[in-house]
Tab-separated table of C-alpha atoms in Angstrom:
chain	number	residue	atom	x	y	z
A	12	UNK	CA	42.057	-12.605	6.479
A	13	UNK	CA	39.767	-15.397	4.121
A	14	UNK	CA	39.532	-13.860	0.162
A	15	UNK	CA	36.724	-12.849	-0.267
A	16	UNK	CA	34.769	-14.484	-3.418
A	17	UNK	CA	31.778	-13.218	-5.531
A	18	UNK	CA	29.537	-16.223	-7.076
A	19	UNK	CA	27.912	-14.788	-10.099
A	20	UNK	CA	24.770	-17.390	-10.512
A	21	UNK	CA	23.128	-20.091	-8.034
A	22	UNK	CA	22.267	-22.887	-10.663
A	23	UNK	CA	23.985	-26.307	-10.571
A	24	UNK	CA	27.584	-24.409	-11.276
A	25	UNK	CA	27.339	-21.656	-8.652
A	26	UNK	CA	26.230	-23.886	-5.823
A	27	UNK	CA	28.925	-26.046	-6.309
A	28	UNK	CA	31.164	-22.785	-6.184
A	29	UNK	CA	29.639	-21.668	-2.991
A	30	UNK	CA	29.493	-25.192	-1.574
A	31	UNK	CA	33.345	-25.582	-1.479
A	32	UNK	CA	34.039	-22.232	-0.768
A	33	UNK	CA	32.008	-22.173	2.230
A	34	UNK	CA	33.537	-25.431	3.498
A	35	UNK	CA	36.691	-23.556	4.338
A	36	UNK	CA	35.976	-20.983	6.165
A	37	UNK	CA	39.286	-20.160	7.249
A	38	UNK	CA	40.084	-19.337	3.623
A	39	UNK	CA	37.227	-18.584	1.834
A	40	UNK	CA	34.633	-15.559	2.424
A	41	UNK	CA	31.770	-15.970	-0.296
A	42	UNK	CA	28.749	-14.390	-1.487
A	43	UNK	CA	26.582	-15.346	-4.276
A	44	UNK	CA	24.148	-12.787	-6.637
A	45	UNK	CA	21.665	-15.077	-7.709
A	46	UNK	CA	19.111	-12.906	-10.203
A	47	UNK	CA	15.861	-15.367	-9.317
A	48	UNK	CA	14.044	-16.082	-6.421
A	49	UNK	CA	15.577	-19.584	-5.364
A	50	UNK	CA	18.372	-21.648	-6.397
A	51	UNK	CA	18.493	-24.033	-9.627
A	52	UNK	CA	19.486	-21.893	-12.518
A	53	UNK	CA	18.078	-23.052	-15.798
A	54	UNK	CA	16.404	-26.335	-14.082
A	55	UNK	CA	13.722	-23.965	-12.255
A	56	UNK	CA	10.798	-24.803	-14.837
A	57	UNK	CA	8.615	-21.659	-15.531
A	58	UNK	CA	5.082	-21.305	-18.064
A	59	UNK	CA	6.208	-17.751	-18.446
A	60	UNK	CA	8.442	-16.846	-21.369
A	61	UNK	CA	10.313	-13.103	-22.458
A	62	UNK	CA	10.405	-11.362	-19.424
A	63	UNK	CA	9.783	-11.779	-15.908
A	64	UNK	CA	7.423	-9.958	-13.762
A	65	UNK	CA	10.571	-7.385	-13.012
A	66	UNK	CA	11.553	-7.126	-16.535
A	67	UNK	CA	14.139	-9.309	-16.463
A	68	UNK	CA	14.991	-11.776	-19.421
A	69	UNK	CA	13.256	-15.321	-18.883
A	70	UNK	CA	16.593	-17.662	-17.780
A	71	UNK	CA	15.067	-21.011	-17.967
A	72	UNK	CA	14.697	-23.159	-21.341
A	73	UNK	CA	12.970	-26.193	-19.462
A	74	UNK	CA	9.920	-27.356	-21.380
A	75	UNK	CA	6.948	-29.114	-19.377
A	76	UNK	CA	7.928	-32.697	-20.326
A	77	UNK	CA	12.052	-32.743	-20.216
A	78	UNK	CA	13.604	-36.063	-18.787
A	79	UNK	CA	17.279	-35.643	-18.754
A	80	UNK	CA	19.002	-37.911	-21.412
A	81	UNK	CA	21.256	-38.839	-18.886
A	82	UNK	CA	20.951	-41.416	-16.020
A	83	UNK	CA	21.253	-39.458	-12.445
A	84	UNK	CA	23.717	-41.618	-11.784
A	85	UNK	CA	26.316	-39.899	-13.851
A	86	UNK	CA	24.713	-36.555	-13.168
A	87	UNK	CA	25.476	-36.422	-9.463
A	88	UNK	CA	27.583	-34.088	-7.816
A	89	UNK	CA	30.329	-36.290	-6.444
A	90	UNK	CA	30.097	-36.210	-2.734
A	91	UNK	CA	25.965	-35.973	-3.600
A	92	UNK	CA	23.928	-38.805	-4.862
A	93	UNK	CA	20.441	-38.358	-6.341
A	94	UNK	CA	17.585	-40.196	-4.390
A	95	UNK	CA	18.375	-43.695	-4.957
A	96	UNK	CA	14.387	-44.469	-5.108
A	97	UNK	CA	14.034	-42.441	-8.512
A	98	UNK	CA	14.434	-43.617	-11.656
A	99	UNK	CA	17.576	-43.201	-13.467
A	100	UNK	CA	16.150	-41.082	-16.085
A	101	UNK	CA	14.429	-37.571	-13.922
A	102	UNK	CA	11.808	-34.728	-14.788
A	103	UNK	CA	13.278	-31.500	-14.762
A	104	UNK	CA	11.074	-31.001	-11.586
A	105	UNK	CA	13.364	-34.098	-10.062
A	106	UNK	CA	17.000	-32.389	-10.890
A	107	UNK	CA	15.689	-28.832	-9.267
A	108	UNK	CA	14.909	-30.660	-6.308
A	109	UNK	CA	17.977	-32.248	-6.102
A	110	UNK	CA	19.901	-29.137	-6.502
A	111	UNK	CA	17.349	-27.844	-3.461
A	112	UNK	CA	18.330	-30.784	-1.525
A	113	UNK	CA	22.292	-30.210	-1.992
A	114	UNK	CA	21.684	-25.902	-1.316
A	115	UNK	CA	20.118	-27.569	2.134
A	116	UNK	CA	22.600	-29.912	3.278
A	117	UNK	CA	25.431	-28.143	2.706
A	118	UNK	CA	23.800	-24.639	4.305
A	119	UNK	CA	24.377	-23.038	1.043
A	120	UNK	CA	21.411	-20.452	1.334
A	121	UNK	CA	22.942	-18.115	3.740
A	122	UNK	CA	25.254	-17.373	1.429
A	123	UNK	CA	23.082	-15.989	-1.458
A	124	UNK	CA	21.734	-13.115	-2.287
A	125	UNK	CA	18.555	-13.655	-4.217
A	126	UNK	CA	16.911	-11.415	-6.980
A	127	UNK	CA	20.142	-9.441	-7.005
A	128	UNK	CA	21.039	-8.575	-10.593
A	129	UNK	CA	24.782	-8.322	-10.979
A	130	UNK	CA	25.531	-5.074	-13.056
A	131	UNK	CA	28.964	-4.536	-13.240
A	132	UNK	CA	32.085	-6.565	-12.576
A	133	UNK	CA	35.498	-4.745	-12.918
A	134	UNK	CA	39.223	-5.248	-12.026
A	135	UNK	CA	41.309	-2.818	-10.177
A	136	UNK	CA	44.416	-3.134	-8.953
A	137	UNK	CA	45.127	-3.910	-5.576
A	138	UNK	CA	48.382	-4.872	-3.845
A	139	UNK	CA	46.189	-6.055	-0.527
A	140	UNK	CA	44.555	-8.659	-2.779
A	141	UNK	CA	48.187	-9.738	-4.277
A	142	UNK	CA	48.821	-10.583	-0.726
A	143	UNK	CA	45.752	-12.852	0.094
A	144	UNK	CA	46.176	-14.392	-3.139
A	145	UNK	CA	49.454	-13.969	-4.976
A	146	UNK	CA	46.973	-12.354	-7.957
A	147	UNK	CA	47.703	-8.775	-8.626
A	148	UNK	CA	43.736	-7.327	-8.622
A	149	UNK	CA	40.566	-6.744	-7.118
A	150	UNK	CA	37.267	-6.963	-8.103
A	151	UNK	CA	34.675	-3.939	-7.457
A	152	UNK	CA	31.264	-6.070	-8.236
A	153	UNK	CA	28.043	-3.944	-8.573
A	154	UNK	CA	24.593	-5.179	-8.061
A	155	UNK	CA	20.745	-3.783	-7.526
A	156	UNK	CA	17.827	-5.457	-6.413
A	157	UNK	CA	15.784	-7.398	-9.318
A	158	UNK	CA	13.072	-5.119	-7.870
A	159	UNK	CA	14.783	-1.971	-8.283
A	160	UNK	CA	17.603	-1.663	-10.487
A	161	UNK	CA	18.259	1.833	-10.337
A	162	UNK	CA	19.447	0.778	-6.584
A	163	UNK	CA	23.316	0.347	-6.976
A	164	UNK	CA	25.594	-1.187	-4.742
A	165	UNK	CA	29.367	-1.830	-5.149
A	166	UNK	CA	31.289	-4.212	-3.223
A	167	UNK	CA	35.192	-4.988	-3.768
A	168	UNK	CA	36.384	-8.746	-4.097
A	169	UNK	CA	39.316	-10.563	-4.102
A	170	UNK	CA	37.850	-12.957	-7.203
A	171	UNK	CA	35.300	-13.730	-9.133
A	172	UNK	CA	33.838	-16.728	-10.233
A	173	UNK	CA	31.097	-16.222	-12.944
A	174	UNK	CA	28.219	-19.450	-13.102
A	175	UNK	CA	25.803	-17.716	-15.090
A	176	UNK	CA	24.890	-20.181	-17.368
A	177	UNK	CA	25.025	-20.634	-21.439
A	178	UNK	CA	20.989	-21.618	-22.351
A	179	UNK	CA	19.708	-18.434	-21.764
A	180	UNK	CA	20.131	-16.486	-24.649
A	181	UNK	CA	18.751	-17.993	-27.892
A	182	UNK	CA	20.984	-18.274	-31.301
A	183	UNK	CA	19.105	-17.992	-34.012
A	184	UNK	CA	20.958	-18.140	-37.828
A	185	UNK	CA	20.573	-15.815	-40.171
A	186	UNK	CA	18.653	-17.444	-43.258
A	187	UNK	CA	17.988	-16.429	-46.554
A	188	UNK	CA	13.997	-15.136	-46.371
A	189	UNK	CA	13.408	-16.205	-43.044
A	190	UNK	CA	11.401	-12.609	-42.506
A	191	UNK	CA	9.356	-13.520	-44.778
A	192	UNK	CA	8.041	-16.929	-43.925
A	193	UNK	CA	4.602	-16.586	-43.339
A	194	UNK	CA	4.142	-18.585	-40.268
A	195	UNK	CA	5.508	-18.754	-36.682
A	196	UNK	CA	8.651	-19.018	-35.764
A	197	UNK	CA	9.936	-20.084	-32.331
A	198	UNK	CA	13.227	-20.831	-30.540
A	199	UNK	CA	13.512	-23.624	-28.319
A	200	UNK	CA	14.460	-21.802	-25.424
A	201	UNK	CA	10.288	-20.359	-25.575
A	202	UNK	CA	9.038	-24.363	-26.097
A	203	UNK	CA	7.033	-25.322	-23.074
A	204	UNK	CA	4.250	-27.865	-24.489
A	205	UNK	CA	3.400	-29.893	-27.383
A	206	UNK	CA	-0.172	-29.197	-27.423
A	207	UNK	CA	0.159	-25.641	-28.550
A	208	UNK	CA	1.690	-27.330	-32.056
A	209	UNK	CA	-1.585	-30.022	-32.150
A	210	UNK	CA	-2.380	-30.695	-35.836
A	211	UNK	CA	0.393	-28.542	-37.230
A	212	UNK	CA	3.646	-28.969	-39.466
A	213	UNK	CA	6.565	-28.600	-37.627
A	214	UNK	CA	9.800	-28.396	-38.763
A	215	UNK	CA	12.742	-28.243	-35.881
A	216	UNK	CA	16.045	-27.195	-37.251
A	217	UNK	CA	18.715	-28.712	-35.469
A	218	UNK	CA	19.165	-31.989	-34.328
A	219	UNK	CA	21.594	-32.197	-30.924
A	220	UNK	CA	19.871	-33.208	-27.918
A	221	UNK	CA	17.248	-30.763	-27.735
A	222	UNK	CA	16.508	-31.216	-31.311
A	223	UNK	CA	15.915	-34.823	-31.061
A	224	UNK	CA	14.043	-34.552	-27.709
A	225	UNK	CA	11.407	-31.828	-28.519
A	226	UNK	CA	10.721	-33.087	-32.271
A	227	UNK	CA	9.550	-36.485	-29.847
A	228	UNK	CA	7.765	-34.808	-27.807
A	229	UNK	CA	6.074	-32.180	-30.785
A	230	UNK	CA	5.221	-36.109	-32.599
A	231	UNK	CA	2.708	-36.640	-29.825
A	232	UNK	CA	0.083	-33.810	-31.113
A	233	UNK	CA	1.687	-32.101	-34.222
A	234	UNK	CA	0.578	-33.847	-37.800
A	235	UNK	CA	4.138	-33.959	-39.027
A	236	UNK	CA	7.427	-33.286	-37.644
A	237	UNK	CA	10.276	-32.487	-39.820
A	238	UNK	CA	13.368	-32.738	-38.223
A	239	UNK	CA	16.107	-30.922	-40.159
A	240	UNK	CA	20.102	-31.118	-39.614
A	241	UNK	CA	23.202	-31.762	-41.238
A	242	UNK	CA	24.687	-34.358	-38.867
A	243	UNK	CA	24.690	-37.935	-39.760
A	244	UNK	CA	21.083	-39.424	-40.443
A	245	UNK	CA	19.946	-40.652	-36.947
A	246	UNK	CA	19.670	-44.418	-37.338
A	247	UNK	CA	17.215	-45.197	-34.522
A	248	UNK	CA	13.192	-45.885	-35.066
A	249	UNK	CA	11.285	-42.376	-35.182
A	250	UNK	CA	7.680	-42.419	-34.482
A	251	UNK	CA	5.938	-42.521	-38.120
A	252	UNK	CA	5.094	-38.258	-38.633
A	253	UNK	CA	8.887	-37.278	-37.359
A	254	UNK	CA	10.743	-37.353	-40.605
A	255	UNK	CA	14.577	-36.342	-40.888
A	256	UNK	CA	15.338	-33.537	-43.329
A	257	UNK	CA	18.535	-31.687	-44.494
A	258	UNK	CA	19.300	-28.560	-42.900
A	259	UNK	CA	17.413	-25.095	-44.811
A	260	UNK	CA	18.940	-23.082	-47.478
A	261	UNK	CA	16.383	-20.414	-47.873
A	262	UNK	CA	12.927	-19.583	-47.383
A	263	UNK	CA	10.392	-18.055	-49.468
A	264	UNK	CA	6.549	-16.853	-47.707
A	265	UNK	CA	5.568	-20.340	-47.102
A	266	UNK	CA	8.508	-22.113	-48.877
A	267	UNK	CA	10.834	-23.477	-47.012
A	268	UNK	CA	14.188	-25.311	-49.476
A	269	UNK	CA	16.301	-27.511	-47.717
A	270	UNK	CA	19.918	-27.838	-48.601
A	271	UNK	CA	19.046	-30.658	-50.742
A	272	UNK	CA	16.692	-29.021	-53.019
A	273	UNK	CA	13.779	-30.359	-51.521
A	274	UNK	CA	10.775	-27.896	-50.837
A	275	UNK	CA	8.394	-28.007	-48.153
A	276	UNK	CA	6.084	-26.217	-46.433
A	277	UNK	CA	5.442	-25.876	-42.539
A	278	UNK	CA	3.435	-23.697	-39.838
A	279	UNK	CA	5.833	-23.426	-37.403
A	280	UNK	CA	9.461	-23.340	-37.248
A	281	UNK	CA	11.103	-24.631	-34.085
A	282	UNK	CA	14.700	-23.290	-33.721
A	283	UNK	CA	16.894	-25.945	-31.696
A	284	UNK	CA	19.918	-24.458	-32.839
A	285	UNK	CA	21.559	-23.430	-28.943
A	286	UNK	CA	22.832	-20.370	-27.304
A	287	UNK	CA	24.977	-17.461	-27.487
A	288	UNK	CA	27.730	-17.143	-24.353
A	289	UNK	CA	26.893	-13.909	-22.949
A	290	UNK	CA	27.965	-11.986	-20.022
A	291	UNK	CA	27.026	-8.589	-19.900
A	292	UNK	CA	27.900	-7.582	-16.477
A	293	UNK	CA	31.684	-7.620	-17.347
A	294	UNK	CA	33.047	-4.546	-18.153
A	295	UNK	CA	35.441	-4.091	-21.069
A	296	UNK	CA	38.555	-3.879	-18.694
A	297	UNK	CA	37.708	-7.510	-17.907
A	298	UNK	CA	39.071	-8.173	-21.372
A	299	UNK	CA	36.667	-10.954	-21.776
A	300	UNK	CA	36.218	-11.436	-25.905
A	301	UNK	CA	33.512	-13.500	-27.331
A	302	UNK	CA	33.859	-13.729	-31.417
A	303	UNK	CA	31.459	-14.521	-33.639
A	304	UNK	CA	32.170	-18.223	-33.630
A	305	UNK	CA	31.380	-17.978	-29.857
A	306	UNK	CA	34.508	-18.699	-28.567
A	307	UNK	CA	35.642	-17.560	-25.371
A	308	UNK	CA	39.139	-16.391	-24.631
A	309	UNK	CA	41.599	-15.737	-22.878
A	310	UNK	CA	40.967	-18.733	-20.992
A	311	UNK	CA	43.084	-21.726	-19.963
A	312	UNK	CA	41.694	-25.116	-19.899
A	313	UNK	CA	38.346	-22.964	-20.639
A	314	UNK	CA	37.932	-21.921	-17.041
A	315	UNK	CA	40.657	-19.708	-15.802
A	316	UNK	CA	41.169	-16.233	-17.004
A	317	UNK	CA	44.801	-16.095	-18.357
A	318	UNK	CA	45.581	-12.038	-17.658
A	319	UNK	CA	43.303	-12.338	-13.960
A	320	UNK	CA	43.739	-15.746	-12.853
A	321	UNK	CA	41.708	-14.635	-9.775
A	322	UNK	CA	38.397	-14.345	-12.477
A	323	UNK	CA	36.996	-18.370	-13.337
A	324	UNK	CA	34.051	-19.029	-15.944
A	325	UNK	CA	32.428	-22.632	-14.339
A	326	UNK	CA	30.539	-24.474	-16.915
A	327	UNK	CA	31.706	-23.039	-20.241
A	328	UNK	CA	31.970	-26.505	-22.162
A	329	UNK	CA	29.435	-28.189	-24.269
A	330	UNK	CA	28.389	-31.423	-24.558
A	331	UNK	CA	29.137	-32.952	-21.220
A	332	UNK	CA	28.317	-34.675	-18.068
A	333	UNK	CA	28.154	-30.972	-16.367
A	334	UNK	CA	27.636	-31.369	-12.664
A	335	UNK	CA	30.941	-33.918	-12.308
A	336	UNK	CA	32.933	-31.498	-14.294
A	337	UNK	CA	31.339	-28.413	-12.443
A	338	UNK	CA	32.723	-30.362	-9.532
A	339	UNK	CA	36.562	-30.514	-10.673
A	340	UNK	CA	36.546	-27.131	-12.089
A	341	UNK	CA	35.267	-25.077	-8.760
A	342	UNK	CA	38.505	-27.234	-7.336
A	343	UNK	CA	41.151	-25.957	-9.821
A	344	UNK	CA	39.796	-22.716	-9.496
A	345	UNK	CA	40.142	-22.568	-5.713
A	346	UNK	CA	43.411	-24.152	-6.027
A	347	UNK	CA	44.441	-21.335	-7.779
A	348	UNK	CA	42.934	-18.544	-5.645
A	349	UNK	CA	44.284	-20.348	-2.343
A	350	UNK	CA	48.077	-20.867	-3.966
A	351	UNK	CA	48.034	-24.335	-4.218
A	352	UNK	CA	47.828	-24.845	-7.824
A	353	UNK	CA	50.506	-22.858	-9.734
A	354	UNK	CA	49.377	-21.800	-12.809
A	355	UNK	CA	52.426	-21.337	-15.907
A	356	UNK	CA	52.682	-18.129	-17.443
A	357	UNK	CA	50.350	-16.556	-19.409
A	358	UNK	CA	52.232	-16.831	-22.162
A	359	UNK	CA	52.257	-20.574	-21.767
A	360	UNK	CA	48.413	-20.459	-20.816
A	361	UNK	CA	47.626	-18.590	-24.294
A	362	UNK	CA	49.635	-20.682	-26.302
A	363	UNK	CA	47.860	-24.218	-24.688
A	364	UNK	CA	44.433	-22.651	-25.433
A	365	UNK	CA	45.809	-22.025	-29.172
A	366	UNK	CA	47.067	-25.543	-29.627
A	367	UNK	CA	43.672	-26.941	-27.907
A	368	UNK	CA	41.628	-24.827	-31.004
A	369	UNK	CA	44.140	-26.153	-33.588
A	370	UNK	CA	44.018	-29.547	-32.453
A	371	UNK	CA	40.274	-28.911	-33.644
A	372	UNK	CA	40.717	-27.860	-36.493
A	373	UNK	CA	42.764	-30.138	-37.730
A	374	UNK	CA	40.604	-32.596	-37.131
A	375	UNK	CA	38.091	-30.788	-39.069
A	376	UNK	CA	35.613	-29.120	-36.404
A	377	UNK	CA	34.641	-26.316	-37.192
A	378	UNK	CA	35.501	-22.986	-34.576
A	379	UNK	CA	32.156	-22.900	-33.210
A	380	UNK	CA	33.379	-26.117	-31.556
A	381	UNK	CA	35.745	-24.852	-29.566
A	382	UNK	CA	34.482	-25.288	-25.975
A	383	UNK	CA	32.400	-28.814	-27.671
A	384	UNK	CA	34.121	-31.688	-24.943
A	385	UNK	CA	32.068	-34.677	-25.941
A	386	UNK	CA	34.605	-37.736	-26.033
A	387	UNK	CA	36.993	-35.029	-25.121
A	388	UNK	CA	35.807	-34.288	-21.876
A	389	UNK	CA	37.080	-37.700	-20.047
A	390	UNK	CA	40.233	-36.908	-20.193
A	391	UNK	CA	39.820	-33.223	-19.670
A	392	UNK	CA	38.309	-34.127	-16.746
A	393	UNK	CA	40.745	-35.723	-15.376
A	394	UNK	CA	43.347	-32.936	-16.515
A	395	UNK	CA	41.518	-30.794	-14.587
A	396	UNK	CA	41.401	-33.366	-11.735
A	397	UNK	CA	45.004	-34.048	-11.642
A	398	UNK	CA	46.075	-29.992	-12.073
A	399	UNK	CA	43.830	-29.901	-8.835
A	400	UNK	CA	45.514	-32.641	-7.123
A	401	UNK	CA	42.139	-34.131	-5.965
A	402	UNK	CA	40.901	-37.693	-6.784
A	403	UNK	CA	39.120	-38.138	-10.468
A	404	UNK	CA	35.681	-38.495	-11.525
A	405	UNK	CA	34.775	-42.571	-11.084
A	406	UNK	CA	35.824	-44.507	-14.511
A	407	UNK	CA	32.348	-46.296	-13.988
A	408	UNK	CA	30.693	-42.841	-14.869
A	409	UNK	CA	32.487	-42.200	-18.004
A	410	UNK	CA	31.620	-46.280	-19.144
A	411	UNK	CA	27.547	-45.039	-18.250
A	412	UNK	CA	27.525	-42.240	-19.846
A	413	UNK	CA	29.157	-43.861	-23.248
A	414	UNK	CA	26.741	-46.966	-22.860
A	415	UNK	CA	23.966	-44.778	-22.605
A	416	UNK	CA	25.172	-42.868	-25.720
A	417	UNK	CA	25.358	-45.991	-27.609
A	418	UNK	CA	21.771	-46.881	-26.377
A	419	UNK	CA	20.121	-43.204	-27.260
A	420	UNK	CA	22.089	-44.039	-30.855
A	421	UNK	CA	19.928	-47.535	-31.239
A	422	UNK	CA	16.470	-46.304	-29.706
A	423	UNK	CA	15.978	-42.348	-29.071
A	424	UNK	CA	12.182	-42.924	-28.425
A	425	UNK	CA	12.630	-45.554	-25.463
A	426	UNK	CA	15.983	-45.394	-24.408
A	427	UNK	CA	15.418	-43.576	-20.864
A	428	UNK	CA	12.947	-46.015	-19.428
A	429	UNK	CA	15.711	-48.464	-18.374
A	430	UNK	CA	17.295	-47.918	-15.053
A	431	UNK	CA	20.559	-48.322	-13.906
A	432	UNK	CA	22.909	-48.522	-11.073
A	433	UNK	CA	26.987	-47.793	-10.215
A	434	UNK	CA	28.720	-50.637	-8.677
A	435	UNK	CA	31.778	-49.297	-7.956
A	436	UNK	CA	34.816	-46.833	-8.946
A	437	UNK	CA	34.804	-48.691	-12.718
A	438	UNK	CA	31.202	-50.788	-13.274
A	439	UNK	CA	27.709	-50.219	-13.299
A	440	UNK	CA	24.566	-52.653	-14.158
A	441	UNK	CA	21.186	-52.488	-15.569
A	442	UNK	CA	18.449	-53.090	-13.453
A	443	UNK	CA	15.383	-55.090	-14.131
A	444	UNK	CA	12.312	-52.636	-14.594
């Protein structure tokens, strides 16, 4: 009899779930809950912000005028290429119909159930499901229709794999005076368009990639961008009213002082400061713990669960290439459902996760980076790859992604006009625009 798998989610992560679950029939039996009305997760673009027209918390944090800041050469599923024809750098519009494209091909849609909010996911034991899967529990999932949630309906699982995204639910610090500032405040998981900031003061706090990116595209109408972080002073050419400030210290009515001492004054602030993890759905006997640094444990190599191996969280890390790695996790995680992949001990499993967060530490990130890959995540990647014993993500996407790094370092306005294309397993070219 196949194990039967719940999906939580049908963005990028969760159709990569369902994709390879539903390739193997003979194993696998898999639904997916997707809460919207279609497939694409946080790339389905929406004017709407708050709630939806059921109530329901706004998931997307596209804006009108995101390119991704990586090529779609690297971004690829992959057994999946992007449409060779566009350019390397996409609109958001391009990426959701990519993901579209790969739901199609692959036959993925039969396998979702759309606006279906998942409620409730708890384990119970279950000596049938230690015999599909050598994993000692079941999984009663509940779910209700987006349009009528007081309609409840529980179905038991084998495992569950939970895709439900991490840039849905906006982090906002806690500064000194910010009630009192005496203009608008706004986090960037609300930004659509730059015209609704025309002639105003802005000042974005945060500078990752969605820091840099929307302060660019606020320059176009607002009078003055201040961009304010504590990172390393970007080094590339800003346009001439996007000005880099020090992070905030506190903020008094319409006094805002930076960490520097400097004062200023602005109409809007623009939150870019990312997400909390949240997953309300599981219930306490998931023992699931997110602390206030917004690390997530117990889980090994940040996917498995280490007490129910037969529970995976897809997509968890931060600063990545995220549909390659999406790729390589679904495959350890179905490795260990189908007994394949033997997992050590938990014991073992805990104590790895520990010495990954030391590591960290001693290097001098802070615990808020604990699932933060960046150069990390090559060779996590291929970790994952080799646990899974299937083939590793292409060196030549790896050397991309780093040139392209280096190029967004030199020139964050014009970097994503060039194009680019992958030769082979290690080498890649830019093309003549």
């Amino acid at each position: 009899m196949a194990i039967r798998v719940a999906v939580i989610g049908a963005g990028a992560a969760g159709l990569c779930a369902v994709r390879h679950l539903a390739s193997r029939p003979s194993t696998f039996s898999v639904t997916a809950f997707e809460q919207g009305e279609k497939v694409g997760g946080t790339w389905v673009y929406t004017e709407k912000t708050g709630t939806d027209a059921h109530g329901l918390p706004i998931h997307s944090s596209m804006y009108k005028n995101l390119k991704t800041n990586l090529p779609k050469e690297v971004m690829a599923f992959p057994d999946f290429p992007f449409d060779r024809n566009l350019p390397s750098f996409v609109k958001h519009s391009e990426v959701l119909e990519y993901l579209e494209q790969y739901a199609s091909h692959f036959n993925l849609l039969q396998h979702i159930k759309f606006q279906t909010q998942v409620v409730k996911v708890e384990p119970v034991a279950s000596e049938e499901s230690k015999t599909k899967t050598g994993l000692g529990e079941k999984w009663e999932v509940t779910t209700a229709p987006a349009t009528d949630r007081d309609c409840c309906v529980t179905e038991e699982y084998d495992a569950v794999i939970i895709c439900n995204g991490h840039y849905s639910v906006p982090l906002i610090p806690k500064l000194p005076g910010l009630d009192t500032f005496q203009g608008q405040i706004m986090h960037s998981h609300n930004y659509r368009h730059p015209e609704a900031f025309k002639d105003k003061t802005v000042l974005c706090l945060g500078a990752a990639s969605s820091g840099q990116d929307i302060s660019i595209d606020l320059s176009s109408t607002a009078k003055m961008v201040y961009l304010c972080h504590n990172r390393d002073p970007i080094q590339s050419p800003l346009p001439p009213n996007l000005q880099q400030k020090s992070g905030i210290r506190s903020i008094n009515g319409s006094t805002i002082t930076l960490l520097d001492g400097e004062e200023v004054t602005a109409d809007w602030i623009l939150f870019c400061t990312g997400y909390h993890f949240t997953f309300p759905f599981l219930d306490d006997k998931c023992h699931v713990h997110i602390d206030t640094d917004e690390r997530i444990t117990p889980l090994y190599k940040h996917l498995i669960h280490t007490e129910f191996p037969s529970m995976s969280f897809i997509g968890i890390c931060k600063t990545i290439c995220p549909f390659p790695q999406f790729h390589v996790q679904v495959l350890l995680a179905l490795g260990v459902l189908d007994g394949t992949v033997q997992l050590p001990s938990k014991e073992e499993m805990d104590a790895d996760t520990e010495a990954d967060l030391q590591k960290r530490l001693a290097e001098g990130l802070p615990r808020r980076y604990a699932h933060t890959m960046g150069n990390r995540q090559w060779a996590y990647n291929d970790e994952i790859a080799s646990l899974a014993g299937i083939p590793q993500i292409p060196r030549a996407v790896q050397n991309l992604y780093d040139a392209i790094h280096l190029n967004r370092v030199k020139d964050l306005v014009n970097y994503k006009k060039n194009n680019y294309m992958l030769l082979d397993e290690e080498n890649f070219v830019r093309l003549d625009n």
